[in-house]
mmCIF file of C-alpha atoms and ligand atoms in Angstrom:
data_model
loop_
_atom_site.group_PDB
_atom_site.id
_atom_site.type_symbol
_atom_site.label_atom_id
_atom_site.label_comp_id
_atom_site.label_asym_id
_atom_site.label_seq_id
_atom_site.Cartn_x
_atom_site.Cartn_y
_atom_site.Cartn_z
ATOM 1 C CA MET A 1421 83.860 49.979 -50.046
ATOM 2 C CA ALA A 1422 83.225 50.818 -53.701
ATOM 3 C CA THR A 1423 85.348 49.661 -56.559
ATOM 4 C CA ASN A 1424 86.447 52.271 -59.057
ATOM 5 C CA GLU A 1425 84.929 50.437 -61.993
ATOM 6 C CA LEU A 1426 81.608 51.952 -62.924
ATOM 7 C CA THR A 1427 79.426 49.052 -64.034
ATOM 8 C CA ILE A 1428 75.881 47.917 -63.448
ATOM 9 C CA VAL A 1429 77.337 45.273 -61.140
ATOM 10 C CA SER A 1430 79.458 47.618 -59.043
ATOM 11 C CA VAL A 1431 76.628 50.132 -58.670
ATOM 12 C CA SER A 1432 73.950 47.580 -57.864
ATOM 13 C CA ASP A 1433 76.342 45.888 -55.394
ATOM 14 C CA LEU A 1434 76.647 49.206 -53.651
ATOM 15 C CA PHE A 1435 72.890 49.626 -53.433
ATOM 16 C CA ARG A 1436 72.524 46.069 -52.167
ATOM 17 C CA GLU A 1437 75.156 46.686 -49.524
ATOM 18 C CA ALA A 1438 73.269 49.813 -48.436
ATOM 19 C CA GLY A 1439 70.072 47.742 -48.318
ATOM 20 C CA VAL A 1440 71.687 45.230 -45.980
ATOM 21 C CA ALA A 1441 73.018 47.989 -43.726
ATOM 22 C CA HIS A 1442 69.604 49.649 -43.698
ATOM 23 C CA HIS A 1443 67.951 46.368 -42.788
ATOM 24 C CA GLU A 1444 70.379 45.936 -39.886
ATOM 25 C CA ALA A 1445 69.745 49.475 -38.692
ATOM 26 C CA PHE A 1446 65.939 49.165 -38.864
ATOM 27 C CA GLU A 1447 65.433 45.505 -37.998
ATOM 28 C CA SER A 1448 63.797 46.416 -34.710
ATOM 29 C CA THR A 1449 61.107 48.439 -36.528
ATOM 30 C CA ASN A 1450 60.520 45.768 -39.185
ATOM 31 C CA ASP A 1451 62.400 47.879 -41.741
ATOM 32 C CA GLU A 1452 59.942 50.736 -41.257
ATOM 33 C CA ASP A 1453 61.747 53.974 -42.075
ATOM 34 C CA PRO A 1454 59.617 56.753 -43.553
ATOM 35 C CA ASP A 1455 62.776 58.805 -44.115
ATOM 36 C CA TRP A 1456 64.610 56.032 -45.920
ATOM 37 C CA PRO A 1457 65.869 58.314 -48.776
ATOM 38 C CA ILE A 1458 67.683 60.449 -46.201
ATOM 39 C CA TRP A 1459 69.263 57.401 -44.586
ATOM 40 C CA TYR A 1460 70.371 55.972 -47.944
ATOM 41 C CA ALA A 1461 71.659 59.336 -49.145
ATOM 42 C CA ASP A 1462 73.823 59.671 -46.048
ATOM 43 C CA TYR A 1463 75.107 56.130 -46.405
ATOM 44 C CA LEU A 1464 75.766 56.394 -50.142
ATOM 45 C CA LEU A 1465 76.998 59.955 -50.504
ATOM 46 C CA ARG A 1466 80.706 59.190 -50.339
ATOM 47 C CA PRO A 1467 80.827 55.813 -52.147
ATOM 48 C CA LEU A 1468 78.500 56.911 -54.960
ATOM 49 C CA SER A 1469 80.417 60.159 -55.435
ATOM 50 C CA ASP A 1470 83.666 58.164 -55.608
ATOM 51 C CA LEU A 1471 82.262 55.597 -57.975
ATOM 52 C CA PHE A 1472 80.673 58.080 -60.385
ATOM 53 C CA GLU A 1473 83.379 60.683 -59.843
ATOM 54 C CA VAL A 1474 80.570 63.174 -59.393
ATOM 55 C CA ALA A 1475 80.319 65.486 -56.384
ATOM 56 C CA PHE A 1476 76.780 64.530 -55.446
ATOM 57 C CA THR A 1477 75.056 66.656 -52.855
ATOM 58 C CA ARG A 1478 72.948 65.075 -50.166
ATOM 59 C CA SER A 1479 69.752 66.623 -51.485
ATOM 60 C CA GLN A 1480 70.605 65.535 -55.034
ATOM 61 C CA LEU A 1481 70.872 61.948 -53.840
ATOM 62 C CA ILE A 1482 67.668 62.130 -51.792
ATOM 63 C CA TYR A 1483 65.867 63.488 -54.825
ATOM 64 C CA CYS A 1484 67.336 60.918 -57.197
ATOM 65 C CA LEU A 1485 66.612 58.022 -54.824
ATOM 66 C CA MET A 1486 62.990 59.099 -54.486
ATOM 67 C CA ASN A 1487 62.674 59.438 -58.242
ATOM 68 C CA ALA A 1488 64.148 55.990 -58.728
ATOM 69 C CA GLU A 1489 61.655 54.535 -56.283
ATOM 70 C CA PHE A 1490 58.647 56.290 -57.851
ATOM 71 C CA GLU A 1491 59.750 55.098 -61.265
ATOM 72 C CA ARG A 1492 60.406 51.546 -60.072
ATOM 73 C CA ARG A 1493 56.951 51.288 -58.497
ATOM 74 C CA ALA A 1494 55.277 52.715 -61.576
ATOM 75 C CA THR A 1495 57.167 50.827 -64.255
ATOM 76 C CA ALA A 1496 58.869 47.750 -62.816
ATOM 77 C CA PRO A 1497 57.591 46.832 -59.350
ATOM 78 C CA ASP A 1498 58.859 43.262 -59.724
ATOM 79 C CA ALA A 1499 62.345 44.177 -60.910
ATOM 80 C CA ASP A 1500 65.413 43.685 -58.739
ATOM 81 C CA TRP A 1501 65.455 47.025 -56.961
ATOM 82 C CA SER A 1502 69.244 47.339 -56.727
ATOM 83 C CA HIS A 1503 69.590 46.773 -60.484
ATOM 84 C CA PHE A 1504 66.810 49.211 -61.185
ATOM 85 C CA TYR A 1505 68.401 51.882 -59.007
ATOM 86 C CA ALA A 1506 71.815 51.226 -60.522
ATOM 87 C CA ASN A 1507 70.417 51.696 -64.023
ATOM 88 C CA HIS A 1508 68.580 54.817 -62.952
ATOM 89 C CA PHE A 1509 71.801 56.382 -61.691
ATOM 90 C CA LEU A 1510 73.962 55.127 -64.574
ATOM 91 C CA GLU A 1511 71.563 56.592 -67.141
ATOM 92 C CA ARG A 1512 71.778 59.959 -65.464
ATOM 93 C CA TYR A 1513 75.324 60.221 -64.212
ATOM 94 C CA ALA A 1514 77.650 57.774 -65.966
ATOM 95 C CA GLY A 1515 80.143 59.547 -68.143
ATOM 96 C CA THR A 1516 78.703 62.947 -67.403
ATOM 97 C CA ASP A 1517 80.795 65.671 -66.078
ATOM 98 C CA THR A 1518 78.106 66.977 -63.772
ATOM 99 C CA PRO A 1519 79.519 70.004 -62.016
ATOM 100 C CA ALA A 1520 79.199 70.217 -58.265
ATOM 101 C CA ARG A 1521 76.075 72.201 -57.551
ATOM 102 C CA ASP A 1522 74.993 74.403 -54.737
ATOM 103 C CA ASP A 1523 73.068 72.712 -51.971
ATOM 104 C CA LEU A 1524 69.766 74.585 -51.741
ATOM 105 C CA ALA A 1525 67.221 74.702 -48.929
ATOM 106 C CA LEU A 1526 64.130 76.883 -48.913
ATOM 107 C CA TYR A 1527 62.681 77.992 -45.581
ATOM 108 C CA ILE A 1528 58.920 78.229 -45.909
ATOM 109 C CA THR A 1529 55.562 78.040 -44.216
ATOM 110 C CA PRO A 1530 52.787 76.004 -45.839
ATOM 111 C CA PHE A 1531 50.330 78.783 -46.633
ATOM 112 C CA CYS A 1532 52.696 81.617 -47.465
ATOM 113 C CA PRO A 1533 51.871 83.009 -50.945
ATOM 114 C CA PHE A 1534 55.409 84.317 -51.463
ATOM 115 C CA CYS A 1535 56.747 80.843 -50.717
ATOM 116 C CA ARG A 1536 54.339 79.430 -53.279
ATOM 117 C CA ILE A 1537 55.738 81.725 -55.952
ATOM 118 C CA VAL A 1538 59.255 80.467 -55.265
ATOM 119 C CA ARG A 1539 58.104 76.862 -55.155
ATOM 120 C CA GLN A 1540 56.423 77.261 -58.538
ATOM 121 C CA ALA A 1541 59.686 78.565 -59.989
ATOM 122 C CA ILE A 1542 61.544 75.615 -58.466
ATOM 123 C CA ASP A 1543 59.058 73.176 -60.023
ATOM 124 C CA GLN A 1544 59.311 74.858 -63.401
ATOM 125 C CA LEU A 1545 63.093 74.735 -63.327
ATOM 126 C CA GLY A 1546 63.067 71.140 -62.121
ATOM 127 C CA ILE A 1547 65.764 71.772 -59.553
ATOM 128 C CA ASP A 1548 66.400 69.978 -56.319
ATOM 129 C CA VAL A 1549 65.658 72.165 -53.313
ATOM 130 C CA GLU A 1550 65.023 70.876 -49.816
ATOM 131 C CA LEU A 1551 61.907 72.475 -48.321
ATOM 132 C CA ARG A 1552 62.210 73.429 -44.646
ATOM 133 C CA ASP A 1553 58.846 74.204 -43.092
ATOM 134 C CA ILE A 1554 59.482 76.438 -40.100
ATOM 135 C CA ALA A 1555 55.884 76.101 -38.912
ATOM 136 C CA SER A 1556 56.253 72.407 -38.233
ATOM 137 C CA ASN A 1557 59.929 72.123 -37.398
ATOM 138 C CA ALA A 1558 61.335 74.051 -34.444
ATOM 139 C CA ASP A 1559 64.942 73.441 -35.546
ATOM 140 C CA PHE A 1560 64.324 75.020 -38.937
ATOM 141 C CA HIS A 1561 62.571 77.928 -37.233
ATOM 142 C CA ARG A 1562 65.524 78.449 -34.887
ATOM 143 C CA GLN A 1563 68.086 78.196 -37.713
ATOM 144 C CA LEU A 1564 66.266 80.893 -39.637
ATOM 145 C CA VAL A 1565 65.845 83.234 -36.687
ATOM 146 C CA ASP A 1566 69.465 82.709 -35.606
ATOM 147 C CA ALA A 1567 70.637 83.610 -39.088
ATOM 148 C CA ARG A 1568 68.271 86.477 -39.848
ATOM 149 C CA GLN A 1569 66.906 87.634 -36.478
ATOM 150 C CA ARG A 1570 63.405 87.236 -37.886
ATOM 151 C CA ALA A 1571 61.157 84.447 -39.087
ATOM 152 C CA THR A 1572 60.022 85.938 -42.384
ATOM 153 C CA VAL A 1573 59.814 83.421 -45.195
ATOM 154 C CA PRO A 1574 60.691 82.520 -47.890
ATOM 155 C CA VAL A 1575 64.450 82.453 -47.434
ATOM 156 C CA LEU A 1576 66.802 80.438 -49.585
ATOM 157 C CA HIS A 1577 69.839 78.924 -47.907
ATOM 158 C CA ILE A 1578 72.649 78.310 -50.377
ATOM 159 C CA ARG A 1579 75.658 76.166 -49.585
ATOM 160 C CA SER A 1580 78.304 76.186 -52.295
ATOM 161 C CA PRO A 1581 80.458 73.132 -52.996
ATOM 162 C CA ASP A 1582 83.352 74.961 -51.330
ATOM 163 C CA GLY A 1583 81.315 75.118 -48.093
ATOM 164 C CA GLN A 1584 80.399 78.809 -48.209
ATOM 165 C CA THR A 1585 76.856 79.599 -47.108
ATOM 166 C CA ARG A 1586 74.482 82.401 -47.850
ATOM 167 C CA TRP A 1587 70.947 83.334 -46.778
ATOM 168 C CA MET A 1588 68.795 84.931 -49.463
ATOM 169 C CA PRO A 1589 65.445 86.541 -48.499
ATOM 170 C CA GLU A 1590 62.775 88.103 -50.756
ATOM 171 C CA SER A 1591 60.783 85.900 -53.093
ATOM 172 C CA ARG A 1592 61.519 88.041 -56.103
ATOM 173 C CA ASP A 1593 65.286 87.938 -55.545
ATOM 174 C CA ILE A 1594 65.184 84.192 -54.961
ATOM 175 C CA VAL A 1595 63.254 83.512 -58.167
ATOM 176 C CA HIS A 1596 65.590 85.769 -60.111
ATOM 177 C CA TYR A 1597 68.651 84.024 -58.678
ATOM 178 C CA LEU A 1598 67.274 80.539 -59.417
ATOM 179 C CA GLN A 1599 66.299 81.442 -62.973
ATOM 180 C CA LYS A 1600 69.659 83.049 -63.628
ATOM 181 C CA THR A 1601 71.599 80.153 -62.142
ATOM 182 C CA TYR A 1602 69.557 77.153 -63.267
ATOM 183 C CA GLY A 1603 67.274 78.386 -66.019
HETATM 184 N N1 LIG B 2617 58.688 90.701 -49.457
HETATM 185 C C1 LIG B 2617 58.742 89.384 -48.907
HETATM 186 C C2 LIG B 2617 57.474 89.123 -48.114
HETATM 187 C C3 LIG B 2617 57.580 87.873 -47.291
HETATM 188 C C4 LIG B 2617 56.435 87.742 -46.282
HETATM 189 O O1 LIG B 2617 55.697 88.699 -46.037
HETATM 190 N N2 LIG B 2617 56.324 86.561 -45.689
HETATM 191 C C5 LIG B 2617 55.324 86.302 -44.673
HETATM 192 C C6 LIG B 2617 54.602 85.011 -44.950
HETATM 193 S S1 LIG B 2617 53.677 85.092 -46.464
HETATM 194 C C7 LIG B 2617 55.996 86.102 -43.340
HETATM 195 O O2 LIG B 2617 56.966 85.383 -43.245
HETATM 196 N N3 LIG B 2617 55.477 86.723 -42.288
HETATM 197 C C8 LIG B 2617 55.916 86.475 -40.935
HETATM 198 C C9 LIG B 2617 57.061 87.339 -40.503
HETATM 199 O O3 LIG B 2617 57.520 88.210 -41.256
HETATM 200 O O4 LIG B 2617 57.527 87.099 -39.390
HETATM 201 C C10 LIG B 2617 58.920 88.383 -50.031
HETATM 202 O O5 LIG B 2617 58.499 88.663 -51.163
HETATM 203 O O6 LIG B 2617 59.532 87.334 -49.805
#
């Protein structure tokens, strides 16, 4: 699908192609897709990783797509979106040797003070962590209980680029780990 030449044209072509595929998938709902960054991230994960020669993670792409959209709306709402997105990604990832990062997900509940402490650390570090609210999502709740035999939050789920996974409880340990790894 993607060419191996990393140019504004090849990247924006890829985004445009994803846009067409998304339109076909959501035609029946008039292109309504509140989770569009997830759909695009899944569609683009492989071709963007190939094109940039960067091992993007799914959550990294979701995060970057959302950032691109926020920035586009705020700064250039009339710009060609595929060009804007292409530039956004090229500025951040072209020519960089971004190492493959862990895929991080934090199991939380909305009003848990220990979760808030971890979330503050995440915000300060500016890292990309998927938040999984076990109070509103039965699948997340089940995943956590299956893994830990209890529903205490926060728990950080870490998936390394080599596929190894790890569950880390205790807010203090999580903050320490994140600061040591990403600070
Ligand atoms: N020492 C733990 C305390 C975590 C904790 O008490 N979490 C509460 C929510 S604030 C909880 O999940 N309670 C429900 C349960 O344990 O099932 C930490 O610092 O992470």
